[in-house]
Short mmCIF file of C-alpha atoms and ligand atoms in Angstrom, two decimals:
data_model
loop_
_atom_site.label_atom_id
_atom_site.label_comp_id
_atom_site.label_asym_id
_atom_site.label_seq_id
_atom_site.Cartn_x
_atom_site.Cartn_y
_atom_site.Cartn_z
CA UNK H 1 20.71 120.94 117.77
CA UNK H 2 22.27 117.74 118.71
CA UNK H 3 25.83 117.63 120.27
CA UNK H 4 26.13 114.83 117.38
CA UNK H 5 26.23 117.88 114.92
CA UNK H 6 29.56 119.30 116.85
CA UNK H 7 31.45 116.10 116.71
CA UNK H 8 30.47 115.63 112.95
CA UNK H 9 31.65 118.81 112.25
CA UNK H 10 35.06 117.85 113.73
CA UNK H 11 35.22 114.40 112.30
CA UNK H 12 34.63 116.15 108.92
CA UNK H 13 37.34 118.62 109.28
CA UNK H 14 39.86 116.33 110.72
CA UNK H 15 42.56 116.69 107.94
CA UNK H 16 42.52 120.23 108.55
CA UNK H 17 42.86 120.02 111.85
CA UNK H 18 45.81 117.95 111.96
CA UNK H 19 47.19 120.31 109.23
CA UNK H 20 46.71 123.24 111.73
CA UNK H 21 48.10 121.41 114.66
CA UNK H 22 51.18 120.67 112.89
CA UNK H 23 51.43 124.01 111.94
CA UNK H 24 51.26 125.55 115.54
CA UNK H 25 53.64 122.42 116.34
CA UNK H 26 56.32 123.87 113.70
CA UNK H 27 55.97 127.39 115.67
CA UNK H 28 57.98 127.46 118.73
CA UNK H 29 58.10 130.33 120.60
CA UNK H 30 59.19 131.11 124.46
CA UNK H 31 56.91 133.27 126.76
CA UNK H 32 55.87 136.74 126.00
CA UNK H 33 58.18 136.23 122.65
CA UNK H 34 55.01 134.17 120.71
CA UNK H 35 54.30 137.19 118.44
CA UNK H 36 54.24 134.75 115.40
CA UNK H 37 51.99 132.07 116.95
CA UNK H 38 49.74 135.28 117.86
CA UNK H 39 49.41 136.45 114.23
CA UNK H 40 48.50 132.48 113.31
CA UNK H 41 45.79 133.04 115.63
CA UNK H 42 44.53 136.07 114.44
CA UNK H 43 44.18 134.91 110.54
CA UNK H 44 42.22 131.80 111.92
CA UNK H 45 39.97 134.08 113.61
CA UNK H 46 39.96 136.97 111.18
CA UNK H 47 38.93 133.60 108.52
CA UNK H 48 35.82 132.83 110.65
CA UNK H 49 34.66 136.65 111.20
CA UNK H 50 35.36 135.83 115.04
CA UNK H 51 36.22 139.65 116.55
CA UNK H 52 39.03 139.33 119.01
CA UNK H 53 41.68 141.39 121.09
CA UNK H 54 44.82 140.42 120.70
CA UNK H 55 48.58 141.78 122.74
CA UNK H 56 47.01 141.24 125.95
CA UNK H 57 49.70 140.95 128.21
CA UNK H 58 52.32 141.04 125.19
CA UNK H 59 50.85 138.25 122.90
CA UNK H 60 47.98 136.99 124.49
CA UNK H 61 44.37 136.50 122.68
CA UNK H 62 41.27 136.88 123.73
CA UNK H 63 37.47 136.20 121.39
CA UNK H 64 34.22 136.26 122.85
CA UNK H 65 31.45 134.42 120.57
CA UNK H 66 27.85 133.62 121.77
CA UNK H 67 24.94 136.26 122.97
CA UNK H 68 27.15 136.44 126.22
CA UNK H 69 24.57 137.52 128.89
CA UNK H 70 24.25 133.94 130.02
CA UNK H 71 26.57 131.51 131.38
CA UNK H 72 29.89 132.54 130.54
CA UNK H 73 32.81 129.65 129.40
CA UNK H 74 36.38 130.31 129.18
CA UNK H 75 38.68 128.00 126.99
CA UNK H 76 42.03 129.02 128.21
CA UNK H 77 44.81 127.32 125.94
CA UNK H 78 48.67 128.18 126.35
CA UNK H 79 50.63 129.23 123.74
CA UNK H 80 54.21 129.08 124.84
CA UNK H 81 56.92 126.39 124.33
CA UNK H 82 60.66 125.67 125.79
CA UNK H 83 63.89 126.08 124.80
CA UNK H 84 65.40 122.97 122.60
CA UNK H 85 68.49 121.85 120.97
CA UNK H 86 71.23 124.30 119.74
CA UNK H 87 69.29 127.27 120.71
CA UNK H 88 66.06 126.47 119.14
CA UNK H 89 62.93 126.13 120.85
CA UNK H 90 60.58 122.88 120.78
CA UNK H 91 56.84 122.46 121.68
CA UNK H 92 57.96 120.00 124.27
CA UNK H 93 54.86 120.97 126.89
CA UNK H 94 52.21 120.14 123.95
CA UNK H 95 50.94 124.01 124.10
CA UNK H 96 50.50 123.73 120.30
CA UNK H 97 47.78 121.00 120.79
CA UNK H 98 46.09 123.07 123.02
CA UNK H 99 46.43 126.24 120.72
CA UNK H 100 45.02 123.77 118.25
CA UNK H 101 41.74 122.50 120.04
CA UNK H 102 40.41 125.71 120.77
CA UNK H 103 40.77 126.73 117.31
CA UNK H 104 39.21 124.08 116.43
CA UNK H 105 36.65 124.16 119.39
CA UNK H 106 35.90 127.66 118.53
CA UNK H 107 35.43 126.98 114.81
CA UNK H 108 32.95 123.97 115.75
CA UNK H 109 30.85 126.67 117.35
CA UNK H 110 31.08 129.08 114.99
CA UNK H 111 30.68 127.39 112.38
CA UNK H 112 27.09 125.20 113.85
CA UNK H 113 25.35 128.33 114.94
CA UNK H 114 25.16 126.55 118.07
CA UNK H 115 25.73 129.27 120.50
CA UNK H 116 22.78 131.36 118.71
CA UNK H 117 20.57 128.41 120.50
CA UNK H 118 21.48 129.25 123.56
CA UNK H 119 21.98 131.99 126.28
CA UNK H 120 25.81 131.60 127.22
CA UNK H 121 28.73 132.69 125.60
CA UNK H 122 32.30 131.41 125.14
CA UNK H 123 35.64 133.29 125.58
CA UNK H 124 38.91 131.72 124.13
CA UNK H 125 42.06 132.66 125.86
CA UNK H 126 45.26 131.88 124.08
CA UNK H 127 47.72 132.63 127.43
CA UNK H 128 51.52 133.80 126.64
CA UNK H 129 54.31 131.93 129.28
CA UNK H 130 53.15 129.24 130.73
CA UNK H 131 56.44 127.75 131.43
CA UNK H 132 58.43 129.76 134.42
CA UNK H 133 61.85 130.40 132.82
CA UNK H 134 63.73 133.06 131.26
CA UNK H 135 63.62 135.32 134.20
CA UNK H 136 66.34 137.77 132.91
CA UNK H 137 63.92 138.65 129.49
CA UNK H 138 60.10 138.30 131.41
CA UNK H 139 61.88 140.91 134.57
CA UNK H 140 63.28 143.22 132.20
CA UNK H 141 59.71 143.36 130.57
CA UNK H 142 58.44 144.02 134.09
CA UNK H 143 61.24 146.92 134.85
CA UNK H 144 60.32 148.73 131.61
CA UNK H 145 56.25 148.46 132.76
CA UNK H 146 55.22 146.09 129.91
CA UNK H 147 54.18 143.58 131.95
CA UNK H 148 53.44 143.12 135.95
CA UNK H 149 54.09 139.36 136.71
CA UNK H 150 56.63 136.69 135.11
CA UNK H 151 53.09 134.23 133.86
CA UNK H 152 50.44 135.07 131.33
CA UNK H 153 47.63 134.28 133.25
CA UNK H 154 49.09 135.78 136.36
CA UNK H 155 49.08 138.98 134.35
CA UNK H 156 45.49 137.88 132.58
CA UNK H 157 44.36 137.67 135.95
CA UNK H 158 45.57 141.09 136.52
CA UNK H 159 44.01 142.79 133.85
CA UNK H 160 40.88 141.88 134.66
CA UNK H 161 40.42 139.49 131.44
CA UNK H 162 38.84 136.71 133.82
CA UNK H 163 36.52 138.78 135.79
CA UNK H 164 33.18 137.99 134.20
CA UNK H 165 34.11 134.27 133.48
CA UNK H 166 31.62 131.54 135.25
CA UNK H 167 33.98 128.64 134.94
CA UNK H 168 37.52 127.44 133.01
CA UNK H 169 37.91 124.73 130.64
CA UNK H 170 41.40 123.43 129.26
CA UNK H 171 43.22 120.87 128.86
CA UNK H 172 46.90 119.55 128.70
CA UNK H 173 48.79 116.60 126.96
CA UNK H 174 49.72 113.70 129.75
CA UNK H 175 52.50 111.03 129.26
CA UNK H 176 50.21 107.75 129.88
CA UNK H 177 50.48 105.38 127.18
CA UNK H 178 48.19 102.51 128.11
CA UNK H 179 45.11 105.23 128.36
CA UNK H 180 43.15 107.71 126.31
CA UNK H 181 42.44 110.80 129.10
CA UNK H 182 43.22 111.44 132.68
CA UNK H 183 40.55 113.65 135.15
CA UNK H 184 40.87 115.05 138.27
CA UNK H 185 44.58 115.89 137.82
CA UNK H 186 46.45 117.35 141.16
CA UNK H 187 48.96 119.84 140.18
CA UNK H 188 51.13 120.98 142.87
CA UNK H 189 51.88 124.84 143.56
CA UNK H 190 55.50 126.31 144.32
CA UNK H 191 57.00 129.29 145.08
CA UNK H 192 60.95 129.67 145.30
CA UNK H 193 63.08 130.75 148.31
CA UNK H 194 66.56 132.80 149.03
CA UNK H 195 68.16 132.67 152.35
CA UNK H 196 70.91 134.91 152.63
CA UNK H 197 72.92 134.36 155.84
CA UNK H 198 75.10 136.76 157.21
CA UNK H 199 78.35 136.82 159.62
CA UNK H 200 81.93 138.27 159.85
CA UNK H 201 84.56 137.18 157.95
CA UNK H 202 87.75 135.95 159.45
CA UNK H 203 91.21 134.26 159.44
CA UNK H 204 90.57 130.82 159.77
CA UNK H 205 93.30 129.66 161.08
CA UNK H 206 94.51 132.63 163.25
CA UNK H 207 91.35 133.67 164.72
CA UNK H 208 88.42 131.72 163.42
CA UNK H 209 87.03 132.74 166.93
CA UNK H 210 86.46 136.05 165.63
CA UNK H 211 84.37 135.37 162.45
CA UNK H 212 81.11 134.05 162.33
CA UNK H 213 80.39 131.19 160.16
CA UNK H 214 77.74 131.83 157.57
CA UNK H 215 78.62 128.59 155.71
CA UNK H 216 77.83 126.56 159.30
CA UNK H 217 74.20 128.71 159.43
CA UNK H 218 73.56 127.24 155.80
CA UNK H 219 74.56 123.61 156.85
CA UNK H 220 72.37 123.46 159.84
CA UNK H 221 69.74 124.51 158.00
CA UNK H 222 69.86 121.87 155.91
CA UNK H 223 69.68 119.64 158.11
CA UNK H 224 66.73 120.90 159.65
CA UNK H 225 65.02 121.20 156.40
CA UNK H 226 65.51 117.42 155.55
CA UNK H 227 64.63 116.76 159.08
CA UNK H 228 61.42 118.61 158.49
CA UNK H 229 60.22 116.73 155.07
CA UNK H 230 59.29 114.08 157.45
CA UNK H 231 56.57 115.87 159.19
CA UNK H 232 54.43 116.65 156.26
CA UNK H 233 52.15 113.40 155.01
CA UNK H 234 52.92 111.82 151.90
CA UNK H 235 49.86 113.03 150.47
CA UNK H 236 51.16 116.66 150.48
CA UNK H 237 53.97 116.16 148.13
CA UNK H 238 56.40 118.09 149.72
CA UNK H 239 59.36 118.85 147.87
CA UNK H 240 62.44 120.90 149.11
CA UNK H 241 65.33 120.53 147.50
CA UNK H 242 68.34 123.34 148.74
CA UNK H 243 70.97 124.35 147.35
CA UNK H 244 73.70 126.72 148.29
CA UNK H 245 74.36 128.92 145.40
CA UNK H 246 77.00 131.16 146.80
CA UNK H 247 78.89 130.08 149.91
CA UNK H 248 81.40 132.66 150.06
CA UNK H 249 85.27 132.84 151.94
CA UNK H 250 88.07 130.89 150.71
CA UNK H 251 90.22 128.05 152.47
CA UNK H 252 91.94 130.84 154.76
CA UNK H 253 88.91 132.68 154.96
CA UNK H 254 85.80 132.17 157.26
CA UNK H 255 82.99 132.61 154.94
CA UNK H 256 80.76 136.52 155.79
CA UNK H 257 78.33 135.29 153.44
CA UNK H 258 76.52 132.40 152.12
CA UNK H 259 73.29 132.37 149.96
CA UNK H 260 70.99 128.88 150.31
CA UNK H 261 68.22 128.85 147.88
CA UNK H 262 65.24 126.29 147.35
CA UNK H 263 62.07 125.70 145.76
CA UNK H 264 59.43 124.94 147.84
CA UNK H 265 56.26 122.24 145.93
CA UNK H 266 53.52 120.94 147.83
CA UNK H 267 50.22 119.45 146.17
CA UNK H 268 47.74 121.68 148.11
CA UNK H 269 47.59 125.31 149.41
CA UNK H 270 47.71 124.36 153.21
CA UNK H 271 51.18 122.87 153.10
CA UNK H 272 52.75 124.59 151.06
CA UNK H 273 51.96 127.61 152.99
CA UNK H 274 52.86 126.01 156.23
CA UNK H 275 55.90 124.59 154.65
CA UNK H 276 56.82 127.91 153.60
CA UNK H 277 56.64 129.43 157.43
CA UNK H 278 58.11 126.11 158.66
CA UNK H 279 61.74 127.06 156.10
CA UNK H 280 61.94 130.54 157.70
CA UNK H 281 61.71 129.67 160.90
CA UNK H 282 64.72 126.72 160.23
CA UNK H 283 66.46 129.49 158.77
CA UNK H 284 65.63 131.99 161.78
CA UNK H 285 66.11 129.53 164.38
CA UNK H 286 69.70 127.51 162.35
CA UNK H 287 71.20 131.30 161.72
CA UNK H 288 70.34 132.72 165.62
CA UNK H 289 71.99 129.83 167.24
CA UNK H 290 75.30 130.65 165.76
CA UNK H 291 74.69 134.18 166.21
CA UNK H 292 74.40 135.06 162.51
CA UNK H 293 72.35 137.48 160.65
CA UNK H 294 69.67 136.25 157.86
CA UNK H 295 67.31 137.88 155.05
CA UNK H 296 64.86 135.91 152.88
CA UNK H 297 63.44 136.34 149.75
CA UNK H 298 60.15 134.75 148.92
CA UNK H 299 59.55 135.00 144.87
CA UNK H 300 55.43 133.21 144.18
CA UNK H 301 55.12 130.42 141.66
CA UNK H 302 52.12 129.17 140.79
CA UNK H 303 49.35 127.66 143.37
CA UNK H 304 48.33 124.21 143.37
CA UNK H 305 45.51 123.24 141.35
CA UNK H 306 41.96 122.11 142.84
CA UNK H 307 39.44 120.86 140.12
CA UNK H 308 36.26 121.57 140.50
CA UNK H 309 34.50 118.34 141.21
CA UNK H 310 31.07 119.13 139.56
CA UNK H 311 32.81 120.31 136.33
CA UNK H 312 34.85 117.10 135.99
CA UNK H 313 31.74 115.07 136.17
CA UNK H 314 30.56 116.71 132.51
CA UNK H 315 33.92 116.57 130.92
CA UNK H 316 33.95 112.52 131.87
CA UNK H 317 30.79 112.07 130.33
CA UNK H 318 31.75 113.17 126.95
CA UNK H 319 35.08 110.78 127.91
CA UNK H 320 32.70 108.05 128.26
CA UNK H 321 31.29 109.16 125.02
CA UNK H 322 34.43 108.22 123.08
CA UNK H 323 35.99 105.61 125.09
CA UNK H 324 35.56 103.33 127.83
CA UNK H 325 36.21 103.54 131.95
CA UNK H 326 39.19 101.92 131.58
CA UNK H 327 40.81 104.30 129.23
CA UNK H 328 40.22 107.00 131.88
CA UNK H 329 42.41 107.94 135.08
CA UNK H 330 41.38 109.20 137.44
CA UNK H 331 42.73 111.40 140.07
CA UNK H 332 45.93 111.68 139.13
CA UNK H 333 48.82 113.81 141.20
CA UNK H 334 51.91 115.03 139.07
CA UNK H 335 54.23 116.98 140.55
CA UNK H 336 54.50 119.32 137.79
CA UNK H 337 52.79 123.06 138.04
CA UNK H 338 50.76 125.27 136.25
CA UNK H 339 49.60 128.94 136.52
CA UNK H 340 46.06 127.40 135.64
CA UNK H 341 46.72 126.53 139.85
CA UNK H 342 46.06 130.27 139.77
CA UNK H 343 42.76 130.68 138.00
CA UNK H 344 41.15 127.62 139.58
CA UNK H 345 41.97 128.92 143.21
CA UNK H 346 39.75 132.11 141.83
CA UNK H 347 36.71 130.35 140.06
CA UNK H 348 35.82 126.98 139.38
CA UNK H 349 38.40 125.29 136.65
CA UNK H 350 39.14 122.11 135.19
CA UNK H 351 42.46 120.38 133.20
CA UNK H 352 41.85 117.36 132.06
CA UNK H 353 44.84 115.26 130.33
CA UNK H 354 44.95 113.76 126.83
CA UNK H 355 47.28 111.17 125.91
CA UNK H 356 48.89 110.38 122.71
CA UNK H 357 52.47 111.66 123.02
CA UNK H 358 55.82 110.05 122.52
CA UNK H 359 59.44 110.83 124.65
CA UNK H 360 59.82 112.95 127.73
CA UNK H 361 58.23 116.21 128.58
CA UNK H 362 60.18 119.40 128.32
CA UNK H 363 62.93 117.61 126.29
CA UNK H 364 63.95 116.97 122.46
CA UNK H 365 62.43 114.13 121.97
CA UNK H 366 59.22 114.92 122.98
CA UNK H 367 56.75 113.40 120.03
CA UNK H 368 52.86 113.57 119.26
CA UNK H 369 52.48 109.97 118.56
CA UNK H 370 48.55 109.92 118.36
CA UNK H 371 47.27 112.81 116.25
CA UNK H 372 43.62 111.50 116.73
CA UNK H 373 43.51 111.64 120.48
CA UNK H 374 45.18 114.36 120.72
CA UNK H 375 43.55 116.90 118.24
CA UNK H 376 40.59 114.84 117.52
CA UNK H 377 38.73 113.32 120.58
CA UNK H 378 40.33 115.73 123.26
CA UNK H 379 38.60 118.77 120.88
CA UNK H 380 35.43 116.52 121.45
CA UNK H 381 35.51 116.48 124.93
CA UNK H 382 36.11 119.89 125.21
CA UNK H 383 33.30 120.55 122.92
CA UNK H 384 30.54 117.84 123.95
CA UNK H 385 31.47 119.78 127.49
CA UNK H 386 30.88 123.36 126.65
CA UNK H 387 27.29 122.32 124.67
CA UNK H 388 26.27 120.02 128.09
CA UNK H 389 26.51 123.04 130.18
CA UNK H 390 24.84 125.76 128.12
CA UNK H 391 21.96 123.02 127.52
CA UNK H 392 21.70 121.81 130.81
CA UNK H 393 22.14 124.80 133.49
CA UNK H 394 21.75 121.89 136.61
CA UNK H 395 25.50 121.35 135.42
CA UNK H 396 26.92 124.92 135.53
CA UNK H 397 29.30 126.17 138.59
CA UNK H 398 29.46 129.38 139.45
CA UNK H 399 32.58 131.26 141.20
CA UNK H 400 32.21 132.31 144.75
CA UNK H 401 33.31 135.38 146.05
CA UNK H 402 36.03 136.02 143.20
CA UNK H 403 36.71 139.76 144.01
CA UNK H 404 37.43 138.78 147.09
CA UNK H 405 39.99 136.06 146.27
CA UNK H 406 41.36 138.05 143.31
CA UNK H 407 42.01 141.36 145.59
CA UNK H 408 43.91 138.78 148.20
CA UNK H 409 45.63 136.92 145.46
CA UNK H 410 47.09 139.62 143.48
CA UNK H 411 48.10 141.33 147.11
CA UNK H 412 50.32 138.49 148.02
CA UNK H 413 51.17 137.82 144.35
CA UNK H 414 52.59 141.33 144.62
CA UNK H 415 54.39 141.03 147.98
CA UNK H 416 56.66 138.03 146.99
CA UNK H 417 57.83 139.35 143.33
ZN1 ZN J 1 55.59 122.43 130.76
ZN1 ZN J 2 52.55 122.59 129.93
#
């Protein structure tokens, strides 16, 4: 079979595709609360005679079509959108569209017989809470055992559901207007911080002496954390931004307790780790020189994501298949983060971007301007990708030493919850 036959099979369902991504579009749902977008799933694939699991870490999906003792593809597509205006949620993060192309990915395949030519198989993930927010629903899910982590794929990860994947395809919606698709994309890992400095509480006026100053500890540090934003390279995207959320006493009252909390982002693994010892010991160091007592709390994010180099090289091809160099970026860094930073620092992954959307990200007026890129060619690449490697095994990556990384991810996953 020709990869020809894929993309006509797309082209010719295009109305119904549309119709489908509006539908998942009209479907908002936050993290771990998508039970309705999960049943939409489910009919598609009930439809196609796809078998599937579906709950998986509350609402997540997962089918498996294809032989499957060959190469083994995973299409991971989010699910989850944001809160919106007047309580309502929006698709504001363009999960729908990616709900949407693996649908429609998956039905390509099924629906060509094209896996029954070859040796691989495919597993479509549709992954519950992307977005990190709504801490006070996703911990009491954690409390009452329904869930381990605050992230679908964290928990995905967990569970074992990636274990005998070869590689990770999926894609997300970009804001460039002058171009079609963006590869290579940096996104940078975080993890969030609370400092909690401790001291004595006084009279201020009468015997300030007496009291120790947390408020002072919390200042310092601050300054030593700005100070130290200048030693990291541009190139590591270092982003610190404290704030003090509680900073206790009153104006007669030396302040016993002060809480300064941060976020720390950094575009690659290396400094945000050493950014992350670098804040403790400013807190250490700021809170011992004024003889005050300190605790921190380290909470993990997601990690930054590193493409895999060899996979990007296929998914451009099929780019170059439906548009020209120009219309391609490459390389990109965005400061945003994913939890697909997670899978890819397990086994190799790719993201590539797709443009085609109106307004800002993660607000109200957040638009899909260009249906056709975005449910249309992006399910091509995605597609013309899958059949290049499981007709051309010089192309496939493989993981290495995944149990490995997996046991010492989900060990310091565990240690800063
Ligand atoms: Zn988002
Ligand atoms: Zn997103």
């Amino acid at each position: 079979m020709e990869k020809t036959v894929l993309f006509d099979f797309i082209d010719g369902a295009k109305e119904k595709i549309i119709a489908r991504g509006r539908k998942f579009f009209d479907c908002p749902e936050l993290g771990f609360k998508e039970f309705q977008t999960m049943e939409m799933i489910c009919e598609e694939l009930e439809k196609w005679g796809v078998p599937y699991e579906k709950g998986i870490a509350m609402t997540g999906v997962k089918a498996t079509i294809g032989k499957g003792c060959g190469y083994h593809i995973g299409v991971v597509a989010d699910i989850d959108a944001l809160p919106g205006k007047d309580g309502g949620c929006i698709h504001s993060c363009g999960h729908s569209i990616q709900t949407t192309l693996a649908l429609t990915v998956l039905e390509a395949l099924v629906q060509t017989n094209f896996l029954e030519e070859t040796e691989g198989c495919v597993t479509f993930f549709f992954t519950p809470a992307e977005e990190f927010i709504d801490f006070s629903y996703r911990d009491g899910l954690i409390k009452e055992g329904k869930l381990e982590f605050r992230s679908g794929k964290q928990n995905m990860i967990a569970l074992g559901c990636f274990d005998d994947v070869d590689c990770i395809l999926s894609a997300h919606a970009n804001g460039d207007r002058e171009t079609k698709f963006d590869v290579g994309s940096a996104l940078a890992g975080f993890l969030a911080k609370k400092a909690v400095f401790q001291g004595k509480s006084s009279h201020s006026g009468a015997a300030p002496h007496l009291g120790r100053n947390t408020l002072h500890g919390a200042m310092l540090t601050m300054q030593a954390i700005s100070f130290l934003k200048e030693q990291f390279p541009p190139e590591a995207g270092l982003r610190l931004h404290p704030v003090l959320t509680e900073t206790g006493g009153d104006v007669n009252q030396i302040p016993g307790e002060t809480i300064l909390e941060t976020y720390i982002r950094a575009n690659d693994r290396e400094s945000l780790f050493a950014a992350e010892k670098r804040f403790d010991a400013c807190v250490g160091h700021c809170a011992a020189a004024l003889e005050l007592g300190w605790e921190i709390k380290t909470t993990a994010g997601y990690l930054p994501l590193r493409q895999s180099d060899r996979l990007n090289e296929t998914v451009k091809e099929n780019m170059l298949l439906l548009c020209e160099e120009k219309d391609i970026v490459k390389n990109p860094v965005s400061g945003a983060s994913g939890d697909v930073g997670d899978l890819g620092s397990l086994l190799p992954a790719v993201q590539f971007g797709f443009s085609g959307i109106e307004g800002r990200f993660h607000s109200s007026d957040f638009i899909i301007r260009e249906e056709e890129n975005c449910y249309i060619r992006a399910a091509k690449v995605l597609a013309g990708t899958i059949f290049d490697l499981l007709t051309q095994p010089e192309k496939q990556v493989y993981p290495e030493n995944f149990s490995e990384k997996k046991e010492q991810y989900l060990s310091l996953l565990r240690q800063n919850q």
